[in-house]
PDB file of C-alpha atoms in Angstrom:
ATOM      1  CA  UNK A1334       0.560  18.930   4.452  1.00 91.00           C
ATOM      2  CA  UNK A1335      -0.261  16.891   1.358  1.00 93.00           C
ATOM      3  CA  UNK A1336      -0.221  13.074   1.297  1.00 93.00           C
ATOM      4  CA  UNK A1337      -0.544  11.031  -1.917  1.00 92.00           C
ATOM      5  CA  UNK A1338      -1.822   7.438  -1.856  1.00 89.00           C
ATOM      6  CA  UNK A1339      -1.823   5.034  -4.776  1.00 86.00           C
ATOM      7  CA  UNK A1340      -4.755   2.828  -3.879  1.00 84.00           C
ATOM      8  CA  UNK A1341      -5.371  -0.711  -5.031  1.00 84.00           C
ATOM      9  CA  UNK A1342      -9.103  -1.312  -5.300  1.00 83.00           C
ATOM     10  CA  UNK A1343     -10.896  -3.670  -7.692  1.00 79.00           C
ATOM     11  CA  UNK A1344     -12.990  -0.857  -9.166  1.00 82.00           C
ATOM     12  CA  UNK A1345     -10.074   1.618  -9.389  1.00 80.00           C
ATOM     13  CA  UNK A1346      -6.716  -0.224  -9.499  1.00 77.00           C
ATOM     14  CA  UNK A1347      -3.717   2.052  -9.198  1.00 83.00           C
ATOM     15  CA  UNK A1348      -5.749   5.209  -8.578  1.00 86.00           C
ATOM     16  CA  UNK A1349      -3.681   8.073  -7.173  1.00 90.00           C
ATOM     17  CA  UNK A1350      -5.547  10.026  -4.492  1.00 89.00           C
ATOM     18  CA  UNK A1351      -4.238  13.113  -2.721  1.00 93.00           C
ATOM     19  CA  UNK A1352      -5.248  14.336   0.719  1.00 93.00           C
ATOM     20  CA  UNK A1353      -4.605  17.655   2.436  1.00 94.00           C
ATOM     21  CA  UNK A1354      -4.066  16.802   6.084  1.00 95.00           C
ATOM     22  CA  UNK A1355      -5.362  19.295   8.645  1.00 95.00           C
ATOM     23  CA  UNK A1356      -3.080  20.538  11.419  1.00 94.00           C
ATOM     24  CA  UNK A1357      -2.333  17.598  13.740  1.00 94.00           C
ATOM     25  CA  UNK A1358      -4.239  19.181  16.644  1.00 92.00           C
ATOM     26  CA  UNK A1359      -7.410  19.134  14.502  1.00 92.00           C
ATOM     27  CA  UNK A1360      -6.732  15.465  13.767  1.00 90.00           C
ATOM     28  CA  UNK A1361      -6.447  14.671  17.489  1.00 90.00           C
ATOM     29  CA  UNK A1362      -2.661  14.346  17.457  1.00 90.00           C
ATOM     30  CA  UNK A1363      -0.586  16.190  20.058  1.00 90.00           C
ATOM     31  CA  UNK A1364       1.948  17.776  17.729  1.00 91.00           C
ATOM     32  CA  UNK A1365       2.415  21.127  16.035  1.00 90.00           C
ATOM     33  CA  UNK A1366       3.313  19.700  12.625  1.00 92.00           C
ATOM     34  CA  UNK A1367       2.923  16.393  10.760  1.00 93.00           C
ATOM     35  CA  UNK A1368       6.704  16.240  10.212  1.00 91.00           C
ATOM     36  CA  UNK A1369       7.943  13.500  12.493  1.00 85.00           C
ATOM     37  CA  UNK A1370       4.494  11.887  12.896  1.00 94.00           C
ATOM     38  CA  UNK A1371       4.495   8.366  11.452  1.00 94.00           C
ATOM     39  CA  UNK A1372       2.880   7.527   8.126  1.00 95.00           C
ATOM     40  CA  UNK A1373       0.768   4.929   9.947  1.00 93.00           C
ATOM     41  CA  UNK A1374      -0.655   7.645  12.251  1.00 93.00           C
ATOM     42  CA  UNK A1375      -1.626   9.682   9.177  1.00 94.00           C
ATOM     43  CA  UNK A1376      -3.270   6.611   7.611  1.00 93.00           C
ATOM     44  CA  UNK A1377      -5.193   6.009  10.847  1.00 92.00           C
ATOM     45  CA  UNK A1378      -6.457   9.585  10.771  1.00 94.00           C
ATOM     46  CA  UNK A1379      -7.506   9.285   7.111  1.00 93.00           C
ATOM     47  CA  UNK A1380      -9.369   6.038   7.771  1.00 91.00           C
ATOM     48  CA  UNK A1381     -11.204   7.464  10.803  1.00 93.00           C
ATOM     49  CA  UNK A1382     -12.048  10.903   9.425  1.00 94.00           C
ATOM     50  CA  UNK A1383     -11.994  10.771   5.623  1.00 93.00           C
ATOM     51  CA  UNK A1384     -12.271   7.277   4.093  1.00 90.00           C
ATOM     52  CA  UNK A1385     -13.484   4.475   6.401  1.00 91.00           C
ATOM     53  CA  UNK A1386     -12.789   1.960   3.610  1.00 87.00           C
ATOM     54  CA  UNK A1387      -9.062   2.798   3.501  1.00 87.00           C
ATOM     55  CA  UNK A1388      -7.041  -0.386   3.871  1.00 85.00           C
ATOM     56  CA  UNK A1389      -3.703  -0.497   5.669  1.00 85.00           C
ATOM     57  CA  UNK A1390      -2.061  -2.918   8.095  1.00 85.00           C
ATOM     58  CA  UNK A1391      -0.646  -2.049  11.492  1.00 81.00           C
ATOM     59  CA  UNK A1392       0.466  -4.211  14.391  1.00 82.00           C
ATOM     60  CA  UNK A1393       3.480  -3.575  16.644  1.00 82.00           C
ATOM     61  CA  UNK A1394       3.873   0.178  15.898  1.00 77.00           C
ATOM     62  CA  UNK A1395       7.644  -0.118  16.497  1.00 78.00           C
ATOM     63  CA  UNK A1396       9.004  -1.453  13.192  1.00 74.00           C
ATOM     64  CA  UNK A1397       9.540  -4.974  14.510  1.00 74.00           C
ATOM     65  CA  UNK A1398       6.873  -7.032  12.748  1.00 80.00           C
ATOM     66  CA  UNK A1399       7.015  -5.504   9.231  1.00 79.00           C
ATOM     67  CA  UNK A1400       3.246  -5.938   8.840  1.00 84.00           C
ATOM     68  CA  UNK A1401       2.910  -2.267   7.843  1.00 89.00           C
ATOM     69  CA  UNK A1402       5.578  -2.472   5.127  1.00 88.00           C
ATOM     70  CA  UNK A1403       4.661  -0.363   2.128  1.00 89.00           C
ATOM     71  CA  UNK A1404       6.419   1.582  -0.586  1.00 91.00           C
ATOM     72  CA  UNK A1405       6.961   5.139   0.584  1.00 93.00           C
ATOM     73  CA  UNK A1406       8.564   7.528  -1.879  1.00 96.00           C
ATOM     74  CA  UNK A1407       9.747   4.523  -3.903  1.00 93.00           C
ATOM     75  CA  UNK A1408      11.360   2.559  -1.057  1.00 93.00           C
ATOM     76  CA  UNK A1409       9.804  -0.348   0.856  1.00 91.00           C
ATOM     77  CA  UNK A1410       9.833   0.621   4.547  1.00 91.00           C
ATOM     78  CA  UNK A1411       7.600   0.292   7.593  1.00 91.00           C
ATOM     79  CA  UNK A1412       4.894   2.945   7.857  1.00 93.00           C
ATOM     80  CA  UNK A1413       5.036   2.971  11.646  1.00 93.00           C
ATOM     81  CA  UNK A1414       8.667   4.130  11.686  1.00 94.00           C
ATOM     82  CA  UNK A1415       8.651   6.407   8.640  1.00 95.00           C
ATOM     83  CA  UNK A1416       8.024  10.095   9.394  1.00 96.00           C
ATOM     84  CA  UNK A1417       5.592  12.133   7.349  1.00 95.00           C
ATOM     85  CA  UNK A1418       6.693  14.948   5.049  1.00 95.00           C
ATOM     86  CA  UNK A1419       4.871  17.159   2.603  1.00 95.00           C
ATOM     87  CA  UNK A1420       4.138  15.469  -0.724  1.00 95.00           C
ATOM     88  CA  UNK A1421       4.821  11.935   0.531  1.00 95.00           C
ATOM     89  CA  UNK A1422       3.782   9.103  -1.828  1.00 94.00           C
ATOM     90  CA  UNK A1423       2.468   5.888  -0.262  1.00 93.00           C
ATOM     91  CA  UNK A1424       1.872   2.733  -2.338  1.00 91.00           C
ATOM     92  CA  UNK A1425       1.499  -1.025  -1.815  1.00 88.00           C
ATOM     93  CA  UNK A1426       4.885  -2.647  -1.148  1.00 84.00           C
ATOM     94  CA  UNK A1427       4.454  -4.871  -4.184  1.00 80.00           C
ATOM     95  CA  UNK A1428       1.763  -4.452  -6.829  1.00 78.00           C
ATOM     96  CA  UNK A1429       1.543  -8.176  -7.608  1.00 76.00           C
ATOM     97  CA  UNK A1430       0.695  -8.911  -3.943  1.00 79.00           C
ATOM     98  CA  UNK A1431      -1.705  -5.983  -3.402  1.00 80.00           C
ATOM     99  CA  UNK A1432      -5.034  -6.939  -1.856  1.00 79.00           C
ATOM    100  CA  UNK A1433      -6.575  -3.557  -1.061  1.00 79.00           C
ATOM    101  CA  UNK A1434      -5.049  -0.103  -0.973  1.00 79.00           C
ATOM    102  CA  UNK A1435      -1.653  -0.515   0.766  1.00 81.00           C
ATOM    103  CA  UNK A1436      -2.342  -4.024   2.152  1.00 82.00           C
ATOM    104  CA  UNK A1437      -0.397  -6.870   0.541  1.00 81.00           C
ATOM    105  CA  UNK A1438      -0.737 -10.658   0.782  1.00 79.00           C
ATOM    106  CA  UNK A1439       1.353 -11.877   3.704  1.00 70.00           C
ATOM    107  CA  UNK A1440       0.686 -15.635   3.560  1.00 67.00           C
ATOM    108  CA  UNK A1441       4.210 -16.385   2.322  1.00 54.00           C
ATOM    109  CA  UNK A1442       5.635 -14.519   5.316  1.00 48.00           C
ATOM    110  CA  UNK A1443       3.249 -16.296   7.672  1.00 48.00           C
ATOM    111  CA  UNK A1444       4.058 -19.668   6.082  1.00 47.00           C
ATOM    112  CA  UNK A1445       7.782 -19.121   6.633  1.00 44.00           C
ATOM    113  CA  UNK A1446       7.147 -18.318  10.295  1.00 43.00           C
ATOM    114  CA  UNK A1447       5.139 -21.510  11.042  1.00 47.00           C
ATOM    115  CA  UNK A1448       7.232 -24.040   9.111  1.00 45.00           C
ATOM    116  CA  UNK A1449      10.245 -25.794  10.516  1.00 47.00           C
ATOM    117  CA  UNK A1450      13.536 -25.320   8.611  1.00 53.00           C
ATOM    118  CA  UNK A1451      13.193 -28.845   7.160  1.00 54.00           C
ATOM    119  CA  UNK A1452       9.669 -28.127   5.911  1.00 49.00           C
ATOM    120  CA  UNK A1453      10.828 -24.835   4.390  1.00 47.00           C
ATOM    121  CA  UNK A1454      13.564 -26.694   2.498  1.00 52.00           C
ATOM    122  CA  UNK A1455      11.054 -29.165   0.980  1.00 49.00           C
ATOM    123  CA  UNK A1456       8.054 -27.289  -0.426  1.00 49.00           C
ATOM    124  CA  UNK A1457       6.307 -30.628  -1.250  1.00 49.00           C
ATOM    125  CA  UNK A1458       6.138 -31.449   2.456  1.00 46.00           C
ATOM    126  CA  UNK A1459       2.661 -30.621   3.833  1.00 47.00           C
ATOM    127  CA  UNK A1460       2.731 -27.844   6.362  1.00 43.00           C
ATOM    128  CA  UNK A1461       0.769 -27.727   9.572  1.00 44.00           C
ATOM    129  CA  UNK A1462       0.297 -24.552  11.582  1.00 43.00           C
ATOM    130  CA  UNK A1463       1.615 -24.899  15.081  1.00 39.00           C
TER     131      UNK A1463
END
C-alpha cells in the first residue's frame, strides 16, 4: 500500500514524499491489510521504522480531541479515525499554521479552551491559564 505525505520542514517546505508500507504483520500490526487501519497507526509505524524525525500529533486515539486533525485526501479530518487506503495523501490541516510535517499550531485552540466566555469576547482582556 502506498502512502503520500506532504511534509512541512524548514529545509524542504511542501515536499511530497511517498512510502510503500509493508504488510501490516511486518509492521507489527495484527491485521491482514492496511485498509481499515487508521492513518495515525500508519504514521506511528513510519516514525518508528522509517523516519524518526516525522512529526505528527496524537492524543485520544478516538476522534474526540481533534489534536491529530490533518488534511487527508483534501479534507480536514482526524487521523485516528480515518482508515488507510492505497494512494492516500496526508498533509498539514492548514499550511499557514504548519509547524513540522503534519503538525499545526494549536495555541488558538488551547487559548479558547482556557479562557472564560467573557475573556473570549474581549481579546484585549489578559488571559490567565487555569
